[in-house]
Short mmCIF file of C-alpha atoms in Angstrom, two decimals:
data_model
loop_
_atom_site.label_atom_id
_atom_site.label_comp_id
_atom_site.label_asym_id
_atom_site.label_seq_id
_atom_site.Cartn_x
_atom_site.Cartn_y
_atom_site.Cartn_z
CA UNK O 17 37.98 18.32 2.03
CA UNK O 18 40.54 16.11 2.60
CA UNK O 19 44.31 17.13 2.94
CA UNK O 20 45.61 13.64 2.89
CA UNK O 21 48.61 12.75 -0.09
CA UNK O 22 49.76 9.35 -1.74
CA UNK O 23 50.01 7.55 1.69
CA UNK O 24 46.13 7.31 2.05
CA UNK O 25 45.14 3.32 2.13
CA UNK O 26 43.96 2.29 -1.12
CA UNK O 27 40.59 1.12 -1.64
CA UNK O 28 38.75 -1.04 -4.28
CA UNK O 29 35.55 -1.33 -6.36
CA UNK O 30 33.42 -4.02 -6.61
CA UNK O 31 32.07 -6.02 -9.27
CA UNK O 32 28.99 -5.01 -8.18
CA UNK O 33 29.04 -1.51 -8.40
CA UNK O 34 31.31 1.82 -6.76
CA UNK O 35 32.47 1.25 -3.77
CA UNK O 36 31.86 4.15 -1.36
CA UNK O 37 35.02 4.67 0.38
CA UNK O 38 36.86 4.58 -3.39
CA UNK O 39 34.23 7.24 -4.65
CA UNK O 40 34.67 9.72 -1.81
CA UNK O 41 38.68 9.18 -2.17
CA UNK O 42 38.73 10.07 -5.78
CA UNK O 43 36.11 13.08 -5.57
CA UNK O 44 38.01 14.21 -2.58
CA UNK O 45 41.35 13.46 -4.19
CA UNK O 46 40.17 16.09 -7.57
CA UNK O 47 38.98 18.79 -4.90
CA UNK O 48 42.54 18.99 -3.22
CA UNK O 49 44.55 18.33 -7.03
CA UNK O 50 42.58 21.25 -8.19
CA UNK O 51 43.09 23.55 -5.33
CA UNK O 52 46.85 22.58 -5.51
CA UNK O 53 47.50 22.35 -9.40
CA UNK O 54 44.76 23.91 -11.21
CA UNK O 55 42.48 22.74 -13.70
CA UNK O 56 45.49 21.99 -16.17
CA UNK O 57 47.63 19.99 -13.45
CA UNK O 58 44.53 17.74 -12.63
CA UNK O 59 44.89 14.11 -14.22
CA UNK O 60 43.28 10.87 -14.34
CA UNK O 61 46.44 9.56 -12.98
CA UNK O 62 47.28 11.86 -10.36
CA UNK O 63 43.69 11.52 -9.23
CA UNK O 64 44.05 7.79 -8.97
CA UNK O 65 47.70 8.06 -7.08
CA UNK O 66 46.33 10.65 -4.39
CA UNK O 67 43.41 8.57 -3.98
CA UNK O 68 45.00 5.79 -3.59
CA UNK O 69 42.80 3.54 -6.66
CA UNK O 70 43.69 2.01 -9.77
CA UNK O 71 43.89 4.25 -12.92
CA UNK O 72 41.57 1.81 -14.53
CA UNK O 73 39.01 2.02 -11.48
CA UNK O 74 38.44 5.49 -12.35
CA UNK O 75 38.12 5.44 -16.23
CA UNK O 76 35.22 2.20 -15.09
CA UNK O 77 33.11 5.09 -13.11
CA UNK O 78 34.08 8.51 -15.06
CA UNK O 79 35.18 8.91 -18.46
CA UNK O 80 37.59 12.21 -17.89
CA UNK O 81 38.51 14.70 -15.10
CA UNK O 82 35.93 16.70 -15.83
CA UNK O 83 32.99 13.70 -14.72
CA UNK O 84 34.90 13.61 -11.46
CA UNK O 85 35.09 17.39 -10.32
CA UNK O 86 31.32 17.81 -11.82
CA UNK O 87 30.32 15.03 -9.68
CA UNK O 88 32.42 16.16 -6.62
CA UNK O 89 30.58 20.10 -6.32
CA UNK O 90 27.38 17.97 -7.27
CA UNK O 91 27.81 16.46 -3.99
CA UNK O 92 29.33 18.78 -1.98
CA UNK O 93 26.81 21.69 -3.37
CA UNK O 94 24.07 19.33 -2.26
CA UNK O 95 25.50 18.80 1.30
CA UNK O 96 26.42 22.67 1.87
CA UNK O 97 24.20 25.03 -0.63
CA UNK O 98 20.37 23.40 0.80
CA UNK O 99 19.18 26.14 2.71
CA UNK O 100 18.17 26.01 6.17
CA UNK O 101 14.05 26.35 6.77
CA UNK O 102 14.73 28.22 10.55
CA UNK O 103 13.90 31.45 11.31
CA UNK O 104 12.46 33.97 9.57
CA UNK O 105 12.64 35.02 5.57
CA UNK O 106 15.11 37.89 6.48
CA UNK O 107 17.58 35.31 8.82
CA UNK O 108 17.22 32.31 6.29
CA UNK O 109 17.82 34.70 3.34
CA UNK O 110 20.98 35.63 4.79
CA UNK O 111 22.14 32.58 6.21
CA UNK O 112 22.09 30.94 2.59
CA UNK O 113 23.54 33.88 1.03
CA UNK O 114 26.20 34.22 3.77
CA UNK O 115 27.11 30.68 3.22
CA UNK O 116 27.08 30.28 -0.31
CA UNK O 117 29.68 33.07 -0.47
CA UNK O 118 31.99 30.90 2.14
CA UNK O 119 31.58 28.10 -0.11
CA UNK O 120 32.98 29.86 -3.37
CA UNK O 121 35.42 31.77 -1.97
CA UNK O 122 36.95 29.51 0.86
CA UNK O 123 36.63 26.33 0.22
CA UNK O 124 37.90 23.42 -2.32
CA UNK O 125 34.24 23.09 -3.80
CA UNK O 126 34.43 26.54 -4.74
CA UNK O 127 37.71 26.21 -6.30
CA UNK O 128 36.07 23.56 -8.22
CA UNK O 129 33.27 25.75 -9.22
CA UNK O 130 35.28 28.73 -9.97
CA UNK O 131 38.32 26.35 -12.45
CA UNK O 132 34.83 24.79 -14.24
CA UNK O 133 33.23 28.17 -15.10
CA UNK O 134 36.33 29.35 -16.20
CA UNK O 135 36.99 26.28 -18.27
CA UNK O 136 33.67 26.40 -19.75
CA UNK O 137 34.51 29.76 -21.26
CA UNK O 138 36.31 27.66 -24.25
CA UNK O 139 35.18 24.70 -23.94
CA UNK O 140 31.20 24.11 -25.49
CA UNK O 141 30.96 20.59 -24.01
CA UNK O 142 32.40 21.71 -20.67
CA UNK O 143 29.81 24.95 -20.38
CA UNK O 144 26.93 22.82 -21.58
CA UNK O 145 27.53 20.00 -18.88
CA UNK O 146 28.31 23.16 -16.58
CA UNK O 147 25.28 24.71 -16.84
CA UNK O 148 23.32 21.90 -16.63
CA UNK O 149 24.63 19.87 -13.86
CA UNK O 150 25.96 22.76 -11.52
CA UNK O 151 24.35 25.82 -12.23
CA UNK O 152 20.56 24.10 -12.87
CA UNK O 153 21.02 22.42 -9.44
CA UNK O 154 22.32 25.25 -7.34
CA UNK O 155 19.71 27.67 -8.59
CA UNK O 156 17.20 25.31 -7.66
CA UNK O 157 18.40 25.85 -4.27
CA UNK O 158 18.90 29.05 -3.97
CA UNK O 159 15.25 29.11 -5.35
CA UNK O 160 14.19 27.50 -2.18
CA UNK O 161 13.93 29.88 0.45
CA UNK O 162 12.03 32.13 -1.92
CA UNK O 163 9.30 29.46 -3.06
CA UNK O 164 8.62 28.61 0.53
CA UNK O 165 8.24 32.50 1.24
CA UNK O 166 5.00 32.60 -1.16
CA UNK O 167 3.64 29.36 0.07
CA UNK O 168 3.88 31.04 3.90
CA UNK O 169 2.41 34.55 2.36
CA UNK O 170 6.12 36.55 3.62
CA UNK O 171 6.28 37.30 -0.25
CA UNK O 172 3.80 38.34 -2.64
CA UNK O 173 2.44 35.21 -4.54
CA UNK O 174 3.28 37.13 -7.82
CA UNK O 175 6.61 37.41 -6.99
CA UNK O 176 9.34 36.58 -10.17
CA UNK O 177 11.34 34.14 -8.08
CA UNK O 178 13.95 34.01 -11.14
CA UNK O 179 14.28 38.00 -11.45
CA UNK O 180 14.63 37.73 -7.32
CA UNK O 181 17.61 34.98 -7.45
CA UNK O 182 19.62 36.87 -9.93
CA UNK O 183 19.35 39.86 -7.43
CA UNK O 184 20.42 37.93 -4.36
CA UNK O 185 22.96 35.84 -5.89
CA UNK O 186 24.06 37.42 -9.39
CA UNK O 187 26.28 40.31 -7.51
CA UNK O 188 27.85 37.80 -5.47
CA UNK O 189 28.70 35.73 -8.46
CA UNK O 190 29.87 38.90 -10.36
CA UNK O 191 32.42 39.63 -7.44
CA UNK O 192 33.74 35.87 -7.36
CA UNK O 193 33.67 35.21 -11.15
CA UNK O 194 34.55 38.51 -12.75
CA UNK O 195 35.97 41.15 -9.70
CA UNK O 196 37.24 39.00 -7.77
CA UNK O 197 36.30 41.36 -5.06
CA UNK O 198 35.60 39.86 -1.39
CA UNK O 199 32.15 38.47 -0.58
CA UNK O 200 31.73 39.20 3.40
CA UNK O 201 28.62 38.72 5.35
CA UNK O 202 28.09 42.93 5.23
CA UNK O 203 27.70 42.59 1.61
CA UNK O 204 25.43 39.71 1.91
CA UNK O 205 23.59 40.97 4.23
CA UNK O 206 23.02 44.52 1.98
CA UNK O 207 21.48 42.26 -0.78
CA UNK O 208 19.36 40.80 1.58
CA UNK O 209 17.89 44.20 3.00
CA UNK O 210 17.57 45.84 -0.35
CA UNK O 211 15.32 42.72 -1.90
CA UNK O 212 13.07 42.28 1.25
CA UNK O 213 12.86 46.17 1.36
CA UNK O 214 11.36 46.16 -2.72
CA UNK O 215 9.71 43.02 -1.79
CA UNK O 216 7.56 43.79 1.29
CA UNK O 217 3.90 42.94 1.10
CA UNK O 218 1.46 45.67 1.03
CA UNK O 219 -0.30 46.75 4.08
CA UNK O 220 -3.78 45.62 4.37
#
């Protein structure tokens, strides 16, 4: 994400619709507020004066701060959570896992995600959007790798993909949400080797 402050050009909609360059400024603009401030110190207005928009542009495309950070991890989950289709089950498994750990714990997204699952704790319209808009989407992904596994026969086709994803990811979100333990690759990597080795097809 962006580290830029106040000074960044400012950019306009159209009557037509978002413009682009104004959308990524604002979504990037709630990333670095958050990561700086918190969810508290994020406003409409201090989005709109580090982006470098109008207030009013803003409250035209979201309605609160909360539309704009949901729609910024939408985005940047999209571009960094789809898993890669290379390699084998074992080396994609662990790729996604590896990297969806970077994502949470290093990086503005992951700020994002962590501030919105903590605000949703209180907040019934925040946890319902949450759960719907993040969490619905990301498991989806991390679905993926899985569903493509039974179509290629390197899992069993009655495998319970849900019962798998909550044993992949659910101890990596336990450290990030609850712990706050670290998430490196070795303890990725252990999840990995403990599903595929309770998951291996029988011999024929």
């Amino acid at each position: 994400m962006s580290e830029g402050g106040p000074s960044r050009t400012a950019h306009h909609g159209n009557r037509h619709g978002r413009s682009e360059q104004a959308r990524q400024a604002v979504l990037e603009a709630a990333d670095d507020l958050l990561v700086e401030r918190g969810f508290a110190g994020v406003t409409i207005e201090g989005i709109a004066a580090r982006a470098g928009v109008a207030k009013q542009t803003i409250y035209r495309w979201w309605s609160s701060k909360v539309d704009v950070l949901i729609e910024a991890f939408v985005d940047d989950m999209a571009q960094y959570l789809t898993p890669s289709d290379e390699g084998d089950l074992e080396h994609r498994l662990r790729t996604h896992l590896s990297r969806s750990a970077r994502f949470l714990t290093r990086t503005a997204p992951g700020a994002v995600f962590r501030a919105l699952a903590g605000q949703a704790q209180h907040d019934p319209e925040v946890a319902a959007r949450f759960r719907a808009e993040c969490l619905g989407p990301q498991r989806a992904l991390d679905r993926l790798p899985l569903e493509r596994a039974v179509e290629r026969g390197e899992l069993p086709p009655d495998t319970d993909l849900d019962f798998a994803v909550d044993q992949l990811v659910g101890p990596l979100y336990y450290r990030v949400l609850v712990t706050g333990h670290p998430v490196p690759e070795e303890f990725t990597d252990a999840l990995v080797e403990r599903f595929l080795a309770l998951s291996r097809l029988p011999i024929q």
